[in-house]
Tab-separated table of C-alpha atoms in Angstrom:
chain	number	residue	atom	x	y	z
A	1	MET	CA	0.230	-0.567	-0.571
A	2	LYS	CA	2.770	2.124	0.994
A	3	LYS	CA	4.500	1.936	-2.216
A	4	ILE	CA	1.173	1.881	-4.033
A	5	LEU	CA	0.640	5.748	-2.287
A	6	THR	CA	4.400	6.827	-2.894
A	7	PHE	CA	4.103	5.650	-7.094
A	8	LEU	CA	0.637	7.954	-6.587
A	9	LEU	CA	2.372	11.426	-5.552
A	10	CYS	CA	5.526	11.180	-7.715
A	11	PHE	CA	2.846	10.088	-10.779
A	12	ILE	CA	0.668	13.603	-9.941
A	13	SER	CA	4.459	14.948	-9.116
A	14	VAL	CA	5.428	14.817	-12.550
A	15	LEU	CA	2.180	15.457	-13.614
A	16	TYR	CA	2.044	18.861	-11.838
A	17	PHE	CA	5.502	20.171	-12.500
A	18	SER	CA	5.809	19.089	-15.995
A	19	GLN	CA	2.656	21.839	-17.164
A	20	ASN	CA	3.350	25.538	-17.438
A	21	THR	CA	6.012	25.057	-14.325
A	22	ARG	CA	8.476	27.959	-13.857
A	23	PHE	CA	11.784	27.010	-12.007
A	24	ILE	CA	13.874	30.676	-11.453
A	25	TYR	CA	17.162	30.214	-10.067
A	26	ASN	CA	19.138	32.905	-8.656
A	27	PHE	CA	22.457	32.059	-10.812
A	28	ASN	CA	26.122	33.973	-10.061
A	29	TYR	CA	28.522	34.161	-11.936
A	30	LYS	CA	32.031	35.301	-12.729
A	31	THR	CA	32.771	35.859	-16.599
A	32	ASP	CA	36.193	36.476	-15.340
A	33	SER	CA	38.103	34.036	-12.955
A	34	THR	CA	40.313	36.191	-11.150
A	35	ALA	CA	37.653	37.697	-10.012
A	36	ILE	CA	36.627	38.343	-6.690
A	37	SER	CA	32.874	39.472	-6.762
A	38	TYR	CA	29.735	37.678	-8.926
A	39	GLN	CA	27.759	38.691	-11.863
A	40	ASN	CA	23.943	38.187	-10.975
A	41	GLU	CA	21.089	36.847	-13.491
A	42	PRO	CA	18.083	35.585	-12.146
A	43	MET	CA	17.585	32.194	-14.577
A	44	ILE	CA	14.149	30.610	-15.905
A	45	LEU	CA	13.951	26.283	-16.223
A	46	GLU	CA	10.864	26.258	-17.806
A	47	LEU	CA	8.554	23.299	-18.104
A	48	ASN	CA	5.849	23.090	-21.464
A	49	GLY	CA	5.070	19.548	-21.402
A	50	GLU	CA	7.716	17.775	-22.410
A	51	ASP	CA	9.240	21.086	-24.095
A	52	VAL	CA	11.792	22.138	-21.830
A	53	GLN	CA	13.196	26.338	-22.017
A	54	PHE	CA	16.525	27.648	-19.964
A	55	TYR	CA	16.547	31.198	-20.514
A	56	GLU	CA	17.072	34.786	-18.613
A	57	MET	CA	14.339	36.574	-16.311
A	58	LYS	CA	14.910	39.429	-18.623
A	59	ALA	CA	14.192	37.085	-21.772
A	60	ILE	CA	10.798	37.438	-20.762
A	61	ARG	CA	10.094	41.253	-21.132
A	62	THR	CA	11.981	41.214	-24.465
A	63	ASP	CA	9.442	39.212	-25.928
A	64	SER	CA	6.527	41.263	-24.311
A	65	LEU	CA	7.734	44.059	-25.555
A	66	ASN	CA	8.326	42.722	-28.715
A	67	GLN	CA	4.962	41.254	-29.107
A	68	LEU	CA	3.796	44.559	-28.786
A	69	ASN	CA	6.063	46.361	-31.355
A	70	SER	CA	5.413	44.606	-34.228
A	71	ASN	CA	7.769	47.187	-36.208
A	72	GLY	CA	10.752	46.594	-33.694
A	73	SER	CA	12.617	43.939	-32.267
A	74	SER	CA	14.677	44.065	-29.456
A	75	ASN	CA	18.162	42.337	-28.113
A	76	TYR	CA	21.153	42.235	-25.585
A	77	PRO	CA	24.370	41.166	-25.332
A	78	PHE	CA	24.132	37.375	-22.528
A	79	GLU	CA	27.465	35.354	-22.068
A	80	PHE	CA	25.404	32.233	-22.183
A	81	ALA	CA	23.239	30.383	-24.400
A	82	LYS	CA	19.527	30.094	-24.223
A	83	ILE	CA	18.926	26.078	-24.098
A	84	ARG	CA	16.584	24.201	-25.510
A	85	ARG	CA	15.299	20.250	-25.126
A	86	LYS	CA	12.651	18.181	-24.633
A	87	LEU	CA	11.818	16.237	-20.734
A	88	SER	CA	14.712	14.894	-19.203
A	89	ALA	CA	16.543	14.438	-22.582
A	90	LYS	CA	20.414	15.075	-23.362
A	91	THR	CA	20.259	16.798	-26.935
A	92	ASN	CA	20.045	20.102	-25.931
A	93	TYR	CA	19.780	23.406	-28.949
A	94	ASN	CA	21.833	26.447	-28.184
A	95	TYR	CA	20.735	29.220	-28.988
A	96	TYR	CA	23.107	32.868	-28.878
A	97	PHE	CA	22.987	36.439	-30.391
A	98	LEU	CA	25.685	37.373	-31.846
A	99	ARG	CA	26.932	39.754	-34.655
A	100	GLY	CA	23.428	40.910	-35.528
A	101	ASP	CA	21.626	37.483	-36.147
A	102	TYR	CA	20.683	35.046	-34.693
A	103	TRP	CA	22.335	30.961	-34.133
A	104	SER	CA	21.638	28.308	-33.258
A	105	TYR	CA	23.714	24.848	-32.718
A	106	LYS	CA	22.854	21.024	-31.160
A	107	SER	CA	25.167	19.304	-28.328
A	108	GLU	CA	24.636	15.688	-27.208
A	109	ASP	CA	25.405	16.872	-23.230
A	110	ASN	CA	25.709	13.228	-21.093
A	111	ILE	CA	26.491	13.813	-17.386
A	112	ASP	CA	26.816	10.563	-15.622
A	113	TRP	CA	26.091	11.432	-12.352
A	114	LYS	CA	27.470	9.917	-8.903
A	115	ILE	CA	24.870	10.064	-6.072
A	116	GLU	CA	26.307	10.620	-2.513
A	117	ASN	CA	24.701	8.911	0.765
A	118	GLU	CA	25.222	13.052	1.876
A	119	THR	CA	21.966	14.990	2.188
A	120	LYS	CA	20.673	18.407	3.911
A	121	LYS	CA	17.644	19.967	4.529
A	122	TYR	CA	17.173	23.328	1.688
A	123	ASP	CA	14.342	25.306	2.824
A	124	ILE	CA	10.738	22.886	2.948
A	125	TRP	CA	13.246	19.728	0.764
A	126	THR	CA	15.427	17.458	2.387
A	127	ALA	CA	18.580	17.528	-0.940
A	128	GLN	CA	20.921	14.441	-1.987
A	129	LYS	CA	24.182	15.695	-2.950
A	130	ALA	CA	24.918	14.099	-6.975
A	131	THR	CA	28.577	15.271	-8.379
A	132	ALA	CA	30.200	14.506	-11.706
A	133	LYS	CA	32.569	16.202	-14.331
A	134	TYR	CA	31.432	17.980	-17.059
A	135	GLY	CA	32.806	20.547	-19.328
A	136	GLY	CA	36.090	20.335	-17.781
A	137	ARG	CA	35.041	21.026	-14.439
A	138	ASN	CA	33.764	19.307	-11.009
A	139	TRP	CA	30.207	19.897	-10.317
A	140	THR	CA	28.357	19.190	-7.262
A	141	ALA	CA	24.216	19.088	-7.216
A	142	TRP	CA	21.438	19.367	-4.687
A	143	PHE	CA	18.391	17.828	-6.241
A	144	VAL	CA	15.482	16.730	-4.414
A	145	SER	CA	13.241	13.606	-5.258
A	146	SER	CA	9.907	15.339	-3.558
A	147	LEU	CA	10.265	16.688	-7.200
A	148	PRO	CA	10.507	13.826	-9.233
A	149	ILE	CA	11.084	15.427	-12.535
A	150	SER	CA	14.533	14.413	-13.801
A	151	GLU	CA	15.734	18.461	-14.432
A	152	GLY	CA	17.989	20.812	-13.857
A	153	PRO	CA	19.248	24.708	-14.279
A	154	TYR	CA	21.795	24.851	-18.005
A	155	LYS	CA	22.504	21.434	-19.814
A	156	PHE	CA	22.044	19.659	-15.686
A	157	ASN	CA	19.693	16.594	-15.590
A	158	GLY	CA	19.024	12.722	-15.086
A	159	LEU	CA	19.182	13.225	-11.972
A	160	PRO	CA	16.156	11.601	-10.283
A	161	GLY	CA	14.546	14.755	-8.843
A	162	VAL	CA	14.687	18.810	-9.589
A	163	ILE	CA	18.455	20.221	-9.017
A	164	ILE	CA	18.049	22.843	-6.203
A	165	GLU	CA	21.634	24.007	-5.900
A	166	LEU	CA	24.323	23.454	-8.413
A	167	TYR	CA	27.701	24.653	-8.339
A	168	ASP	CA	31.237	24.055	-9.828
A	169	ASP	CA	34.341	23.326	-7.206
A	170	LYS	CA	36.283	26.407	-8.305
A	171	GLN	CA	32.999	28.740	-7.237
A	172	ASN	CA	32.713	29.979	-10.865
A	173	PHE	CA	29.194	29.412	-11.529
A	174	ILE	CA	26.539	28.947	-8.479
A	175	PHE	CA	22.912	28.549	-9.102
A	176	ASN	CA	20.311	28.425	-6.179
A	177	LEU	CA	16.649	27.637	-6.625
A	178	ALA	CA	14.481	30.359	-5.387
A	179	LYS	CA	10.882	29.580	-6.819
A	180	ILE	CA	8.556	27.698	-8.303
A	181	GLU	CA	5.226	29.404	-10.518
A	182	LYS	CA	2.919	27.897	-12.545
A	183	PRO	CA	2.276	30.805	-14.989
A	184	THR	CA	-1.479	30.795	-16.753
A	185	LYS	CA	0.211	32.121	-20.135
A	186	THR	CA	3.701	31.184	-21.475
A	187	ASN	CA	5.452	31.590	-24.664
A	188	SER	CA	6.587	27.394	-25.312
A	189	LYS	CA	9.967	28.573	-27.759
A	190	LEU	CA	10.387	31.909	-26.545
A	191	VAL	CA	13.582	31.311	-27.249
A	192	GLU	CA	13.109	30.308	-30.644
A	193	THR	CA	11.468	34.047	-30.676
A	194	VAL	CA	12.676	36.156	-28.189
A	195	PHE	CA	14.271	38.048	-30.726
A	196	LYS	CA	12.353	38.031	-33.438
A	197	LYS	CA	14.419	36.642	-35.729
A	198	GLU	CA	15.020	33.037	-36.779
A	199	PRO	CA	17.462	30.989	-35.730
A	200	LEU	CA	19.837	29.528	-37.965
A	201	LEU	CA	21.157	26.586	-37.049
A	202	ILE	CA	25.050	25.226	-37.481
A	203	PRO	CA	27.467	23.528	-36.419
A	204	TYR	CA	29.060	24.305	-33.509
A	205	SER	CA	32.457	24.333	-35.519
A	206	LYS	CA	30.845	27.204	-37.160
A	207	PHE	CA	29.901	28.835	-34.044
A	208	VAL	CA	33.541	28.605	-32.878
A	209	GLU	CA	34.443	30.484	-35.913
A	210	MET	CA	32.316	33.094	-35.877
A	211	GLN	CA	33.041	33.476	-32.489
A	212	VAL	CA	37.238	34.247	-33.426
A	213	THR	CA	35.826	36.586	-36.290
A	214	ASN	CA	33.668	38.767	-33.510
A	215	TYR	CA	36.796	38.296	-32.079
A	216	ASN	CA	39.191	39.935	-34.395
A	217	ASP	CA	36.887	42.534	-35.243
A	218	PRO	CA	34.296	43.612	-33.358
A	219	TYR	CA	33.193	47.108	-34.629
A	220	TYR	CA	33.101	45.196	-38.226
A	221	GLN	CA	29.856	46.982	-39.042
A	222	PHE	CA	31.782	50.705	-38.907
A	223	ARG	CA	34.722	49.746	-41.392
A	224	ASN	CA	33.266	50.468	-44.087
A	225	MET	CA	31.175	53.361	-43.352
A	226	LYS	CA	32.144	57.555	-43.752
A	227	GLU	CA	33.831	58.675	-40.886
A	228	GLY	CA	31.509	61.189	-39.500
A	229	THR	CA	28.026	58.803	-40.320
A	230	TRP	CA	28.211	57.157	-36.867
A	231	LYS	CA	29.657	56.673	-33.712
A	232	ILE	CA	30.517	54.741	-30.620
A	233	GLY	CA	29.713	56.107	-27.607
A	234	MET	CA	32.270	55.090	-24.782
A	235	THR	CA	32.403	56.039	-21.532
A	236	GLY	CA	32.653	59.775	-21.235
A	237	ASN	CA	33.728	59.804	-24.755
A	238	GLU	CA	33.042	59.319	-28.605
A	239	ILE	CA	34.744	57.617	-31.292
A	240	THR	CA	33.813	58.933	-34.594
A	241	THR	CA	37.127	57.719	-36.842
A	242	HIS	CA	38.433	54.436	-37.760
A	243	GLU	CA	41.690	55.367	-36.466
A	244	GLY	CA	39.612	55.182	-32.839
A	245	LEU	CA	37.791	52.364	-34.159
A	246	ASN	CA	41.490	50.835	-33.951
A	247	LYS	CA	41.846	51.969	-30.553
A	248	VAL	CA	38.447	50.741	-29.043
A	249	THR	CA	38.944	47.578	-31.164
A	250	LYS	CA	41.916	46.643	-29.087
A	251	ASP	CA	39.939	47.281	-25.774
A	252	MET	CA	37.050	44.872	-26.727
A	253	GLN	CA	39.375	42.533	-27.136
A	254	ALA	CA	41.258	42.907	-24.096
A	255	TYR	CA	38.290	42.535	-22.154
A	256	ILE	CA	37.515	39.469	-24.125
A	257	ARG	CA	40.285	38.033	-23.495
A	258	LYS	CA	39.978	38.427	-19.607
A	259	ASN	CA	36.141	38.059	-19.373
A	260	ASN	CA	36.203	34.146	-20.624
A	261	ASN	CA	35.278	31.467	-19.061
A	262	PRO	CA	32.217	29.487	-19.899
A	263	ILE	CA	30.838	27.096	-18.256
A	264	GLU	CA	32.044	24.364	-20.446
A	265	LEU	CA	35.842	25.328	-19.632
A	266	ASP	CA	37.006	21.994	-21.864
A	267	LYS	CA	34.990	23.994	-25.292
A	268	ILE	CA	37.607	27.566	-23.806
A	269	ILE	CA	38.685	29.743	-27.170
A	270	HIS	CA	41.725	30.860	-27.107
A	271	TYR	CA	42.253	33.933	-28.079
A	272	LYS	CA	45.323	35.382	-30.104
A	273	LYS	CA	46.547	39.183	-28.677
């Protein structure tokens, strides 16, 4: 009888959480691994039936504004991919906005978890520890089996419960579940529509090539434009000449090299000075 009750509770939980549910995480991260302080971004793991999306919270506002403004489109820089996959799947689609266009590439992400005996209280739940090596980093996850959805932030899933805390051993990336919401309305294809551009599916090798191209000439769009017809606003200064463009290009390249700390460290690009 106890086993039947446990099964029914798990079934009801799966049904409840897989239908238009948002797990909102506090994401603290360092794009510069030598930095002392963290940057912070609220992130959303959204379940729409069998569809899973992972994206930054500000994408919801961008998507809403785009729906109100049929003529315009907004975009913003963000270092990390938006993710789309099927529930508990290992195949992920990674979405980035780069060089004025929206791109996507497919990745296969198998994470071999080791479930530990250690547990701890986390708000109203009892969480269990799991560890794994993934993307060139050592990770610790705390999952809750009483939330029996095999999902978590970014590409981290495959455990017998929702991941509510996740961090690497260098403490460069830290996810903490802040709250769970049941929105009445969602865009089940937000990661595809947020920039009002059809994402172009490309091989990962092509995406790497594009990042190197962007590093080599981050202000490419101004190169062939006549001086005086454009300007770049910098702190306390405006760049309006090609000579000035060369200077800010070197500054931007230095910034990219310094803030080159991807979640998947084994995919780091070693940019040349």
